[in-house]
mmCIF file of C-alpha atoms in Angstrom:
data_model
loop_
_atom_site.group_PDB
_atom_site.id
_atom_site.type_symbol
_atom_site.label_atom_id
_atom_site.label_comp_id
_atom_site.label_asym_id
_atom_site.label_seq_id
_atom_site.Cartn_x
_atom_site.Cartn_y
_atom_site.Cartn_z
ATOM 1 C CA UNK D 1 0.000 0.000 0.000
ATOM 2 C CA UNK D 2 1.556 3.284 -1.166
ATOM 3 C CA UNK D 3 0.739 6.330 0.922
ATOM 4 C CA UNK D 4 0.953 9.946 -0.184
ATOM 5 C CA UNK D 5 0.734 13.226 1.668
ATOM 6 C CA UNK D 6 -0.849 16.550 0.891
ATOM 7 C CA UNK D 7 0.007 19.624 2.950
ATOM 8 C CA UNK D 8 -2.391 22.513 3.447
ATOM 9 C CA UNK D 9 -0.002 25.349 4.227
ATOM 10 C CA UNK D 10 -2.479 27.854 5.597
ATOM 11 C CA UNK D 11 -5.713 27.450 7.502
ATOM 12 C CA UNK D 12 -7.258 29.190 10.525
ATOM 13 C CA UNK D 13 -5.737 26.440 12.699
ATOM 14 C CA UNK D 14 -2.345 26.258 11.004
ATOM 15 C CA UNK D 15 -0.750 23.667 8.738
ATOM 16 C CA UNK D 16 -2.721 20.476 8.022
ATOM 17 C CA UNK D 17 -1.327 17.275 6.513
ATOM 18 C CA UNK D 18 -3.556 14.710 4.797
ATOM 19 C CA UNK D 19 -2.260 11.139 4.456
ATOM 20 C CA UNK D 20 -3.998 9.249 1.650
ATOM 21 C CA UNK D 21 -3.770 6.356 -0.764
ATOM 22 C CA UNK D 22 -5.191 5.825 -4.243
ATOM 23 C CA UNK D 23 -5.108 2.026 -4.576
ATOM 24 C CA UNK D 24 -7.091 -0.186 -4.517
ATOM 25 C CA UNK D 25 -9.323 2.903 -4.179
ATOM 26 C CA UNK D 26 -8.954 6.443 -2.909
ATOM 27 C CA UNK D 27 -9.045 6.604 0.884
ATOM 28 C CA UNK D 28 -7.850 9.115 3.438
ATOM 29 C CA UNK D 29 -5.833 7.421 6.163
ATOM 30 C CA UNK D 30 -5.478 10.423 8.447
ATOM 31 C CA UNK D 31 -5.916 14.177 8.697
ATOM 32 C CA UNK D 32 -3.179 15.544 10.934
ATOM 33 C CA UNK D 33 -3.524 18.926 12.629
ATOM 34 C CA UNK D 34 -0.653 21.017 13.924
ATOM 35 C CA UNK D 35 -0.343 21.909 17.590
ATOM 36 C CA UNK D 36 1.728 24.653 19.284
ATOM 37 C CA UNK D 37 4.653 22.240 19.698
ATOM 38 C CA UNK D 38 4.766 20.558 16.286
ATOM 39 C CA UNK D 39 3.554 21.173 12.770
ATOM 40 C CA UNK D 40 1.377 18.578 11.111
ATOM 41 C CA UNK D 41 4.208 17.668 8.742
ATOM 42 C CA UNK D 42 6.531 17.030 11.702
ATOM 43 C CA UNK D 43 3.918 14.784 13.295
ATOM 44 C CA UNK D 44 3.430 12.979 9.963
ATOM 45 C CA UNK D 45 7.178 12.483 9.600
ATOM 46 C CA UNK D 46 7.424 10.851 13.040
ATOM 47 C CA UNK D 47 4.465 8.573 12.375
ATOM 48 C CA UNK D 48 4.694 7.696 8.689
ATOM 49 C CA UNK D 49 8.161 8.552 7.419
ATOM 50 C CA UNK D 50 10.551 6.618 9.625
ATOM 51 C CA UNK D 51 11.928 4.682 6.662
ATOM 52 C CA UNK D 52 11.035 6.720 3.603
ATOM 53 C CA UNK D 53 9.588 10.172 2.973
ATOM 54 C CA UNK D 54 6.063 10.161 1.552
ATOM 55 C CA UNK D 55 5.584 11.752 -1.848
ATOM 56 C CA UNK D 56 3.585 14.967 -1.983
ATOM 57 C CA UNK D 57 0.756 14.294 -4.389
ATOM 58 C CA UNK D 58 -2.384 16.190 -5.397
ATOM 59 C CA UNK D 59 -3.122 14.153 -8.510
ATOM 60 C CA UNK D 60 -6.495 12.847 -7.436
ATOM 61 C CA UNK D 61 -9.964 14.094 -8.326
ATOM 62 C CA UNK D 62 -11.322 12.785 -5.031
ATOM 63 C CA UNK D 63 -8.584 14.475 -3.007
ATOM 64 C CA UNK D 64 -9.153 17.756 -4.803
ATOM 65 C CA UNK D 65 -12.855 17.504 -3.986
ATOM 66 C CA UNK D 66 -12.001 17.031 -0.303
ATOM 67 C CA UNK D 67 -9.586 19.987 -0.405
ATOM 68 C CA UNK D 68 -12.245 22.161 -2.045
ATOM 69 C CA UNK D 69 -14.827 21.318 0.614
ATOM 70 C CA UNK D 70 -12.322 21.947 3.408
ATOM 71 C CA UNK D 71 -11.444 25.302 1.873
ATOM 72 C CA UNK D 72 -15.145 26.168 1.683
ATOM 73 C CA UNK D 73 -15.550 25.207 5.349
ATOM 74 C CA UNK D 74 -12.634 27.381 6.460
ATOM 75 C CA UNK D 75 -13.923 30.304 4.380
ATOM 76 C CA UNK D 76 -17.378 29.857 5.949
ATOM 77 C CA UNK D 77 -18.987 28.983 2.628
ATOM 78 C CA UNK D 78 -21.389 26.121 1.941
ATOM 79 C CA UNK D 79 -19.591 22.791 2.119
ATOM 80 C CA UNK D 80 -20.437 19.115 2.016
ATOM 81 C CA UNK D 81 -18.275 16.482 3.668
ATOM 82 C CA UNK D 82 -18.725 12.752 3.137
ATOM 83 C CA UNK D 83 -17.723 9.569 4.929
ATOM 84 C CA UNK D 84 -17.168 7.898 1.558
ATOM 85 C CA UNK D 85 -13.415 8.509 1.475
ATOM 86 C CA UNK D 86 -12.639 7.688 5.105
ATOM 87 C CA UNK D 87 -11.174 4.346 6.116
ATOM 88 C CA UNK D 88 -13.710 3.444 8.815
ATOM 89 C CA UNK D 89 -13.037 -0.290 8.604
ATOM 90 C CA UNK D 90 -10.083 0.020 10.990
ATOM 91 C CA UNK D 91 -12.329 0.838 13.971
ATOM 92 C CA UNK D 92 -14.233 -1.347 16.404
ATOM 93 C CA UNK D 93 -18.029 -1.336 15.870
ATOM 94 C CA UNK D 94 -18.423 0.969 18.905
ATOM 95 C CA UNK D 95 -15.769 3.439 17.733
ATOM 96 C CA UNK D 96 -17.232 3.489 14.244
ATOM 97 C CA UNK D 97 -20.727 4.153 15.579
ATOM 98 C CA UNK D 98 -19.443 7.064 17.689
ATOM 99 C CA UNK D 99 -17.633 8.627 14.733
ATOM 100 C CA UNK D 100 -20.579 8.128 12.381
ATOM 101 C CA UNK D 101 -22.909 9.700 14.942
ATOM 102 C CA UNK D 102 -20.530 12.605 15.521
ATOM 103 C CA UNK D 103 -20.458 13.174 11.769
ATOM 104 C CA UNK D 104 -24.169 14.102 11.995
ATOM 105 C CA UNK D 105 -23.541 16.946 14.452
ATOM 106 C CA UNK D 106 -24.266 19.994 12.322
ATOM 107 C CA UNK D 107 -22.415 23.265 12.077
ATOM 108 C CA UNK D 108 -23.532 25.744 14.729
ATOM 109 C CA UNK D 109 -24.519 23.027 17.197
ATOM 110 C CA UNK D 110 -22.697 21.000 19.795
ATOM 111 C CA UNK D 111 -23.235 17.720 21.583
ATOM 112 C CA UNK D 112 -22.100 16.519 24.991
ATOM 113 C CA UNK D 113 -20.090 13.353 25.623
ATOM 114 C CA UNK D 114 -23.093 11.903 27.450
ATOM 115 C CA UNK D 115 -25.445 12.940 24.661
ATOM 116 C CA UNK D 116 -23.216 11.374 22.046
ATOM 117 C CA UNK D 117 -22.971 8.167 24.073
ATOM 118 C CA UNK D 118 -26.769 8.003 24.224
ATOM 119 C CA UNK D 119 -27.127 8.738 20.510
ATOM 120 C CA UNK D 120 -24.549 6.024 19.769
ATOM 121 C CA UNK D 121 -26.630 3.454 21.644
ATOM 122 C CA UNK D 122 -24.381 3.179 24.716
ATOM 123 C CA UNK D 123 -25.693 5.788 27.192
ATOM 124 C CA UNK D 124 -23.257 4.885 29.981
ATOM 125 C CA UNK D 125 -20.162 4.814 27.789
ATOM 126 C CA UNK D 126 -19.423 8.544 27.743
ATOM 127 C CA UNK D 127 -15.830 8.022 28.877
ATOM 128 C CA UNK D 128 -15.320 5.564 26.028
ATOM 129 C CA UNK D 129 -16.853 8.155 23.709
ATOM 130 C CA UNK D 130 -14.231 10.637 24.873
ATOM 131 C CA UNK D 131 -11.465 8.134 24.177
ATOM 132 C CA UNK D 132 -12.869 7.365 20.725
ATOM 133 C CA UNK D 133 -13.028 11.060 19.842
ATOM 134 C CA UNK D 134 -9.507 11.687 21.130
ATOM 135 C CA UNK D 135 -8.282 9.175 18.536
ATOM 136 C CA UNK D 136 -10.432 10.482 15.690
ATOM 137 C CA UNK D 137 -8.092 10.447 12.663
ATOM 138 C CA UNK D 138 -10.438 12.613 10.582
ATOM 139 C CA UNK D 139 -10.899 15.957 12.367
ATOM 140 C CA UNK D 140 -12.817 18.619 10.442
ATOM 141 C CA UNK D 141 -14.659 16.000 8.348
ATOM 142 C CA UNK D 142 -15.781 14.131 11.478
ATOM 143 C CA UNK D 143 -16.276 17.218 13.651
ATOM 144 C CA UNK D 144 -15.152 15.964 17.052
ATOM 145 C CA UNK D 145 -14.633 19.600 18.062
ATOM 146 C CA UNK D 146 -18.431 19.828 18.338
ATOM 147 C CA UNK D 147 -18.596 17.599 21.410
ATOM 148 C CA UNK D 148 -18.162 19.463 24.701
ATOM 149 C CA UNK D 149 -18.656 18.892 28.411
ATOM 150 C CA UNK D 150 -22.097 19.105 29.989
ATOM 151 C CA UNK D 151 -21.181 22.341 31.801
ATOM 152 C CA UNK D 152 -20.424 24.102 28.530
ATOM 153 C CA UNK D 153 -16.638 24.000 28.799
ATOM 154 C CA UNK D 154 -15.127 22.864 25.548
ATOM 155 C CA UNK D 155 -13.205 19.872 26.940
ATOM 156 C CA UNK D 156 -10.280 18.254 25.146
ATOM 157 C CA UNK D 157 -9.319 17.969 21.508
ATOM 158 C CA UNK D 158 -7.174 15.444 19.712
ATOM 159 C CA UNK D 159 -6.105 13.857 22.976
ATOM 160 C CA UNK D 160 -3.693 16.702 23.801
ATOM 161 C CA UNK D 161 -4.114 19.881 25.819
ATOM 162 C CA UNK D 162 -2.339 21.815 23.079
ATOM 163 C CA UNK D 163 -5.292 21.271 20.763
ATOM 164 C CA UNK D 164 -7.712 23.427 22.745
ATOM 165 C CA UNK D 165 -6.944 26.625 20.824
ATOM 166 C CA UNK D 166 -7.718 24.812 17.574
ATOM 167 C CA UNK D 167 -10.979 23.503 19.050
ATOM 168 C CA UNK D 168 -11.932 27.011 20.139
ATOM 169 C CA UNK D 169 -11.145 28.382 16.665
ATOM 170 C CA UNK D 170 -13.200 25.672 14.947
ATOM 171 C CA UNK D 171 -16.189 26.245 17.240
ATOM 172 C CA UNK D 172 -15.992 29.958 16.510
ATOM 173 C CA UNK D 173 -15.850 29.176 12.777
ATOM 174 C CA UNK D 174 -19.051 27.218 13.360
ATOM 175 C CA UNK D 175 -20.622 30.427 14.667
ATOM 176 C CA UNK D 176 -20.528 29.647 18.380
ATOM 177 C CA UNK D 177 -19.438 32.160 21.009
ATOM 178 C CA UNK D 178 -16.619 31.185 23.348
ATOM 179 C CA UNK D 179 -15.391 33.035 26.427
ATOM 180 C CA UNK D 180 -12.271 31.533 27.939
ATOM 181 C CA UNK D 181 -12.943 27.805 27.663
ATOM 182 C CA UNK D 182 -16.727 27.943 27.791
ATOM 183 C CA UNK D 183 -19.513 28.256 25.232
ATOM 184 C CA UNK D 184 -21.744 31.229 26.009
ATOM 185 C CA UNK D 185 -24.875 32.845 24.642
ATOM 186 C CA UNK D 186 -27.576 30.859 22.900
ATOM 187 C CA UNK D 187 -25.371 28.021 21.720
ATOM 188 C CA UNK D 188 -27.636 25.011 22.041
ATOM 189 C CA UNK D 189 -26.879 21.342 22.490
ATOM 190 C CA UNK D 190 -27.988 19.264 19.569
ATOM 191 C CA UNK D 191 -30.419 16.636 20.751
ATOM 192 C CA UNK D 192 -31.097 13.403 18.930
ATOM 193 C CA UNK D 193 -34.043 13.029 21.303
ATOM 194 C CA UNK D 194 -36.024 16.253 20.813
ATOM 195 C CA UNK D 195 -37.941 15.789 24.047
ATOM 196 C CA UNK D 196 -34.744 16.290 26.063
ATOM 197 C CA UNK D 197 -33.262 19.227 24.148
ATOM 198 C CA UNK D 198 -31.576 21.677 26.507
ATOM 199 C CA UNK D 199 -29.534 24.853 26.544
ATOM 200 C CA UNK D 200 -25.959 25.064 27.756
ATOM 201 C CA UNK D 201 -26.659 28.311 29.643
#
């Protein structure tokens, strides 16, 4: 299996590296975000390029479609992401269900870890939901930044404390208001059960 990389040099959250393959079909293996300590390309080098540097490649219609939609998202234009190009087969059934459910969380809304656990069919597994999201290899497309704590604080992102500024930026791109580490104003929790819909504040 030959892997390629594509580097997005500028975005509101810094450099982004996409690891992808084109055979036997186009699939994204991982979307790597930068953090204050390392760029995405440095993280990719440590994880994927121990023996040989990956070729930079943009020669893919599917990849270019993904890049276009990501650019639209960052520029706050209409966008449409899809699970079609994500390699979801590498997850356990529970992890896959969490990620697929998170994918449905729409722009401008957030979910709680407990709410996502319930929507995923495992209402008591909110800690496992947190672990699954912390290992989400497809941030932006699967918007794990849209899951927050029940008290309105934004919680973790990408499994590292350094990712919180990126999470805050992405939530603000979604149109939510953040003060410090907490969502404020009329930012509502998305509810898959409309009878239990609540407000964060």
